[in-house]
Amino acid sequence: GENVEQHPSTLSVQEGDSAVIKCTYSDSASNYFPWYKQELGKGPQLIIDIRSNVGEKKDQRIAVTLNKTAKHFSLHITETQPEDSAVYFCAALKAAGNKLTFGGGTRVLVKP
Amino acid sequence: NAGVTQTPKFRILKIGQSMTLQCTQDMNHNYMYWYRQDPGMGLKLIYYSVGAGITDKGEVPNGYNVSRSTTEDFPLRLELAAPSQTSVYFCASSSPKNIQYFGAGTRLSVL
């Protein structure tokens, strides 16, 4: 089955700096890669996603890049703000299925 | 729009007790899921359903049961609670574009 590795497990950045989280996946049949943000005491919420026919996608301060050949994808947060502090999860989905495989999560702390 | 609603938010069980975690969604999604999240860990899939009357096991189904009698509801049953089932449980439903919407979670302690 699919295996998704996520790094780092914790990330501390100064407000205004950039944060980068990286994920690798094992199944080349995966074609959908969402990123979820989980704030304390809440359920995960989708913040951005990318499909395998696209190499990069941006939404204001966040962007995701995908390298299908290397089977890895990354989340980039620019100009970090304290409200970006949360746990972020990457995930992968195979074309024929509807079960997401999640990475282990990255706890991001933005220091003011 | 309520989205995915889970009840209760918190529960403490004694070892051996049973309970049902409720989940309902109002988005008419066919796909629904149950995950557990242990402290500091990622999400593990317990069971999922592709539509009313159809359920299947996920990664960690032992000790749990589910049913899906309607599109809206997907309850998770714990029959004989064990300390290893102490966790936060999340229900989710999925849109046709594979976007999963999560509930706020049920925090369960088994003592």
mmCIF file of C-alpha atoms in Angstrom:
data_model
loop_
_atom_site.group_PDB
_atom_site.id
_atom_site.type_symbol
_atom_site.label_atom_id
_atom_site.label_comp_id
_atom_site.label_asym_id
_atom_site.label_seq_id
_atom_site.Cartn_x
_atom_site.Cartn_y
_atom_site.Cartn_z
ATOM 1 C CA GLY A 1 0.000 0.000 0.000
ATOM 2 C CA GLU A 2 0.853 3.673 -0.021
ATOM 3 C CA ASN A 3 3.332 5.058 2.487
ATOM 4 C CA VAL A 4 3.761 8.782 3.096
ATOM 5 C CA GLU A 5 6.767 10.137 4.998
ATOM 6 C CA GLN A 6 6.702 13.722 6.292
ATOM 7 C CA HIS A 7 9.598 15.870 7.534
ATOM 8 C CA PRO A 8 10.365 17.580 9.780
ATOM 9 C CA SER A 9 8.171 16.492 12.676
ATOM 10 C CA THR A 10 8.589 19.898 14.346
ATOM 11 C CA LEU A 11 9.504 23.268 12.871
ATOM 12 C CA SER A 12 10.111 26.509 14.687
ATOM 13 C CA VAL A 13 10.384 29.699 12.656
ATOM 14 C CA GLN A 14 10.565 33.414 13.378
ATOM 15 C CA GLU A 15 7.549 35.457 12.358
ATOM 16 C CA GLY A 16 8.036 36.686 8.810
ATOM 17 C CA ASP A 17 10.339 33.849 7.802
ATOM 18 C CA SER A 18 9.386 31.010 5.456
ATOM 19 C CA ALA A 19 8.491 27.444 6.443
ATOM 20 C CA VAL A 20 8.919 24.385 4.257
ATOM 21 C CA ILE A 21 7.503 20.925 4.926
ATOM 22 C CA LYS A 22 8.424 17.969 2.730
ATOM 23 C CA CYS A 23 6.646 14.696 2.010
ATOM 24 C CA THR A 24 7.546 11.643 0.002
ATOM 25 C CA TYR A 25 5.161 8.962 -1.191
ATOM 26 C CA SER A 26 5.749 5.415 -2.354
ATOM 27 C CA ASP A 27 2.963 4.574 -4.814
ATOM 28 C CA SER A 28 3.452 6.042 -8.277
ATOM 29 C CA ALA A 29 -0.298 5.580 -8.896
ATOM 30 C CA SER A 30 -1.086 8.371 -6.409
ATOM 31 C CA ASN A 31 -2.344 11.462 -8.182
ATOM 32 C CA TYR A 32 -3.899 13.752 -5.565
ATOM 33 C CA PHE A 33 -1.935 15.424 -2.760
ATOM 34 C CA PRO A 34 -3.765 17.570 -0.196
ATOM 35 C CA TRP A 35 -2.385 19.475 2.766
ATOM 36 C CA TYR A 36 -4.365 19.830 5.965
ATOM 37 C CA LYS A 37 -3.926 22.244 8.864
ATOM 38 C CA GLN A 38 -5.011 21.184 12.329
ATOM 39 C CA GLU A 39 -5.349 23.819 15.011
ATOM 40 C CA LEU A 40 -5.390 22.854 18.659
ATOM 41 C CA GLY A 41 -8.578 21.044 19.628
ATOM 42 C CA LYS A 42 -9.994 21.048 16.109
ATOM 43 C CA GLY A 43 -10.277 18.690 13.179
ATOM 44 C CA PRO A 44 -7.928 18.958 10.179
ATOM 45 C CA GLN A 45 -8.929 21.456 7.514
ATOM 46 C CA LEU A 46 -7.839 21.446 3.877
ATOM 47 C CA ILE A 47 -5.611 24.424 3.057
ATOM 48 C CA ILE A 48 -4.323 23.550 -0.403
ATOM 49 C CA ASP A 49 -4.116 20.575 -2.727
ATOM 50 C CA ILE A 50 -2.422 19.619 -5.952
ATOM 51 C CA ARG A 51 -3.143 17.044 -8.598
ATOM 52 C CA SER A 52 -0.531 15.149 -10.563
ATOM 53 C CA ASN A 53 -1.029 17.075 -13.767
ATOM 54 C CA VAL A 54 0.245 20.249 -12.088
ATOM 55 C CA GLY A 55 3.750 21.026 -10.801
ATOM 56 C CA GLU A 56 2.987 23.974 -8.540
ATOM 57 C CA LYS A 57 -0.002 25.714 -7.040
ATOM 58 C CA LYS A 58 -0.192 28.924 -5.021
ATOM 59 C CA ASP A 59 -2.800 30.468 -2.801
ATOM 60 C CA GLN A 60 -1.706 33.750 -1.237
ATOM 61 C CA ARG A 61 1.095 32.907 1.235
ATOM 62 C CA ILE A 62 1.014 29.157 0.746
ATOM 63 C CA ALA A 63 2.242 27.095 -2.177
ATOM 64 C CA VAL A 64 2.658 23.428 -2.930
ATOM 65 C CA THR A 65 5.117 21.865 -5.366
ATOM 66 C CA LEU A 66 5.024 18.344 -6.766
ATOM 67 C CA ASN A 67 7.829 16.294 -8.300
ATOM 68 C CA LYS A 68 6.228 13.151 -9.681
ATOM 69 C CA THR A 69 9.508 11.670 -10.867
ATOM 70 C CA ALA A 70 11.028 11.859 -7.397
ATOM 71 C CA LYS A 71 7.668 11.166 -5.715
ATOM 72 C CA HIS A 72 7.821 14.070 -3.360
ATOM 73 C CA PHE A 73 5.801 17.190 -2.696
ATOM 74 C CA SER A 74 6.322 20.175 -0.440
ATOM 75 C CA LEU A 75 4.362 22.892 1.341
ATOM 76 C CA HIS A 76 5.800 26.382 1.424
ATOM 77 C CA ILE A 77 4.486 29.078 3.744
ATOM 78 C CA THR A 78 5.922 32.553 3.213
ATOM 79 C CA GLU A 79 5.823 35.544 5.567
ATOM 80 C CA THR A 80 4.738 33.329 8.451
ATOM 81 C CA GLN A 81 2.400 34.741 11.070
ATOM 82 C CA PRO A 82 1.559 33.519 14.582
ATOM 83 C CA GLU A 83 -1.772 32.172 13.325
ATOM 84 C CA ASP A 84 0.167 29.773 11.086
ATOM 85 C CA SER A 85 1.162 27.862 14.235
ATOM 86 C CA ALA A 86 -0.546 24.469 13.956
ATOM 87 C CA VAL A 87 0.044 20.862 12.937
ATOM 88 C CA TYR A 88 0.214 20.301 9.191
ATOM 89 C CA PHE A 89 -0.461 16.978 7.484
ATOM 90 C CA CYS A 90 0.296 15.945 3.945
ATOM 91 C CA ALA A 91 -1.596 13.108 2.290
ATOM 92 C CA ALA A 92 -1.724 11.111 -0.916
ATOM 93 C CA LEU A 93 -4.558 9.450 -2.801
ATOM 94 C CA LYS A 94 -4.472 6.850 -5.541
ATOM 95 C CA ALA A 95 -6.423 7.449 -8.723
ATOM 96 C CA ALA A 96 -8.770 4.482 -8.323
ATOM 97 C CA GLY A 97 -9.387 4.837 -4.609
ATOM 98 C CA ASN A 98 -10.828 7.232 -2.076
ATOM 99 C CA LYS A 99 -8.658 6.518 0.955
ATOM 100 C CA LEU A 100 -6.134 9.170 1.862
ATOM 101 C CA THR A 101 -2.809 8.069 3.332
ATOM 102 C CA PHE A 102 -1.550 10.710 5.740
ATOM 103 C CA GLY A 103 1.955 11.682 6.706
ATOM 104 C CA GLY A 104 2.876 11.788 10.383
ATOM 105 C CA GLY A 105 2.380 15.538 10.721
ATOM 106 C CA THR A 106 4.586 18.584 11.313
ATOM 107 C CA ARG A 107 4.100 20.816 14.314
ATOM 108 C CA VAL A 108 4.874 24.375 13.238
ATOM 109 C CA LEU A 109 5.533 27.072 15.798
ATOM 110 C CA VAL A 110 5.820 30.681 14.627
ATOM 111 C CA LYS A 111 7.596 32.797 17.202
ATOM 112 C CA PRO A 112 6.623 36.488 17.337
ATOM 113 C CA ASN B 1 -24.001 24.724 6.592
ATOM 114 C CA ALA B 2 -23.093 22.378 9.498
ATOM 115 C CA GLY B 3 -20.747 20.081 7.536
ATOM 116 C CA VAL B 4 -19.639 17.085 9.638
ATOM 117 C CA THR B 5 -20.992 16.918 13.182
ATOM 118 C CA GLN B 6 -19.634 14.577 15.841
ATOM 119 C CA THR B 7 -21.070 13.791 19.250
ATOM 120 C CA PRO B 8 -20.101 13.632 22.025
ATOM 121 C CA LYS B 9 -17.083 15.948 22.206
ATOM 122 C CA PHE B 10 -15.645 14.238 25.275
ATOM 123 C CA ARG B 11 -16.263 10.910 26.968
ATOM 124 C CA ILE B 12 -14.681 8.884 29.729
ATOM 125 C CA LEU B 13 -15.299 5.129 29.684
ATOM 126 C CA LYS B 14 -14.418 2.384 32.080
ATOM 127 C CA ILE B 15 -12.625 -0.684 30.743
ATOM 128 C CA GLY B 16 -15.150 -3.087 29.239
ATOM 129 C CA GLN B 17 -17.883 -0.505 28.676
ATOM 130 C CA SER B 18 -19.426 0.116 25.265
ATOM 131 C CA MET B 19 -20.326 3.294 23.457
ATOM 132 C CA THR B 20 -21.259 4.687 20.085
ATOM 133 C CA LEU B 21 -19.613 7.732 18.576
ATOM 134 C CA GLN B 22 -22.058 9.572 16.380
ATOM 135 C CA CYS B 23 -21.230 11.230 13.069
ATOM 136 C CA THR B 24 -23.566 12.958 10.656
ATOM 137 C CA GLN B 25 -22.948 15.048 7.541
ATOM 138 C CA ASP B 26 -25.284 17.289 5.585
ATOM 139 C CA MET B 27 -23.298 17.545 2.345
ATOM 140 C CA ASN B 28 -24.797 14.438 0.700
ATOM 141 C CA HIS B 29 -21.343 12.863 0.422
ATOM 142 C CA ASN B 30 -21.201 9.168 -0.370
ATOM 143 C CA TYR B 31 -17.790 8.566 1.193
ATOM 144 C CA MET B 32 -17.338 8.709 4.963
ATOM 145 C CA TYR B 33 -14.430 7.795 7.217
ATOM 146 C CA TRP B 34 -13.431 7.220 10.816
ATOM 147 C CA TYR B 35 -9.906 8.023 11.972
ATOM 148 C CA ARG B 36 -8.155 7.885 15.296
ATOM 149 C CA GLN B 37 -5.369 10.240 16.289
ATOM 150 C CA ASP B 38 -3.134 9.301 19.183
ATOM 151 C CA PRO B 39 -1.224 12.074 21.004
ATOM 152 C CA GLY B 40 1.462 13.585 18.791
ATOM 153 C CA MET B 41 0.691 11.160 16.002
ATOM 154 C CA GLY B 42 -0.917 11.194 12.600
ATOM 155 C CA LEU B 43 -4.317 9.949 11.503
ATOM 156 C CA LYS B 44 -5.011 6.241 11.213
ATOM 157 C CA LEU B 45 -8.031 5.003 9.264
ATOM 158 C CA ILE B 46 -10.346 2.740 11.257
ATOM 159 C CA TYR B 47 -13.267 2.141 8.867
ATOM 160 C CA TYR B 48 -14.710 3.794 5.822
ATOM 161 C CA SER B 49 -17.883 3.657 3.759
ATOM 162 C CA VAL B 50 -18.472 4.302 0.071
ATOM 163 C CA GLY B 51 -22.222 4.631 0.465
ATOM 164 C CA ALA B 52 -25.256 3.541 2.453
ATOM 165 C CA GLY B 53 -25.053 -0.160 3.276
ATOM 166 C CA ILE B 54 -21.365 -0.497 2.312
ATOM 167 C CA THR B 55 -18.494 -0.416 4.798
ATOM 168 C CA ASP B 56 -14.911 -1.638 4.783
ATOM 169 C CA LYS B 57 -11.979 -1.944 7.144
ATOM 170 C CA GLY B 58 -9.172 0.539 7.263
ATOM 171 C CA GLU B 59 -5.739 0.258 8.831
ATOM 172 C CA VAL B 60 -6.771 -0.286 12.491
ATOM 173 C CA PRO B 61 -10.302 -1.823 12.636
ATOM 174 C CA ASN B 62 -9.866 -4.202 15.588
ATOM 175 C CA GLY B 63 -12.145 -3.372 18.513
ATOM 176 C CA TYR B 64 -14.515 -1.250 16.443
ATOM 177 C CA ASN B 65 -17.642 -1.699 14.351
ATOM 178 C CA VAL B 66 -19.523 0.596 12.016
ATOM 179 C CA SER B 67 -22.798 0.745 10.159
ATOM 180 C CA ARG B 68 -24.112 2.984 7.386
ATOM 181 C CA SER B 69 -27.875 2.813 7.125
ATOM 182 C CA THR B 70 -28.245 6.307 5.626
ATOM 183 C CA THR B 71 -26.075 8.634 3.550
ATOM 184 C CA GLU B 72 -25.963 11.131 6.407
ATOM 185 C CA ASP B 73 -24.965 8.959 9.381
ATOM 186 C CA PHE B 74 -21.909 6.833 10.070
ATOM 187 C CA PRO B 75 -21.709 5.760 13.726
ATOM 188 C CA LEU B 76 -18.655 4.062 15.222
ATOM 189 C CA ARG B 77 -19.205 1.470 17.946
ATOM 190 C CA LEU B 78 -16.725 0.401 20.618
ATOM 191 C CA GLU B 79 -17.907 -2.869 22.162
ATOM 192 C CA LEU B 80 -15.435 -3.606 24.960
ATOM 193 C CA ALA B 81 -13.447 -0.480 25.630
ATOM 194 C CA ALA B 82 -9.741 -0.932 26.347
ATOM 195 C CA PRO B 83 -7.114 1.613 27.470
ATOM 196 C CA SER B 84 -5.475 1.268 24.033
ATOM 197 C CA GLN B 85 -8.572 2.927 22.566
ATOM 198 C CA THR B 86 -7.884 6.164 24.402
ATOM 199 C CA SER B 87 -7.551 8.595 21.521
ATOM 200 C CA VAL B 88 -9.188 11.411 19.603
ATOM 201 C CA TYR B 89 -11.609 10.152 16.988
ATOM 202 C CA PHE B 90 -12.368 12.073 13.825
ATOM 203 C CA CYS B 91 -15.137 11.464 11.350
ATOM 204 C CA ALA B 92 -14.809 12.802 7.812
ATOM 205 C CA SER B 93 -16.766 12.841 4.583
ATOM 206 C CA SER B 94 -15.415 13.251 1.090
ATOM 207 C CA SER B 95 -16.608 15.316 -1.822
ATOM 208 C CA PRO B 96 -16.582 13.917 -5.386
ATOM 209 C CA LYS B 97 -13.293 15.826 -5.870
ATOM 210 C CA ASN B 98 -11.733 13.870 -2.979
ATOM 211 C CA ILE B 99 -11.702 16.784 -0.549
ATOM 212 C CA GLN B 100 -12.218 15.418 2.942
ATOM 213 C CA TYR B 101 -14.138 17.460 5.497
ATOM 214 C CA PHE B 102 -13.506 16.622 9.122
ATOM 215 C CA GLY B 103 -15.624 16.922 12.214
ATOM 216 C CA ALA B 104 -14.316 18.547 15.391
ATOM 217 C CA GLY B 105 -13.485 15.194 16.980
ATOM 218 C CA THR B 106 -14.448 13.117 20.009
ATOM 219 C CA ARG B 107 -11.861 12.915 22.768
ATOM 220 C CA LEU B 108 -12.171 9.499 24.453
ATOM 221 C CA SER B 109 -10.432 8.277 27.583
ATOM 222 C CA VAL B 110 -10.700 4.659 28.721
ATOM 223 C CA LEU B 111 -9.721 4.190 32.337
#
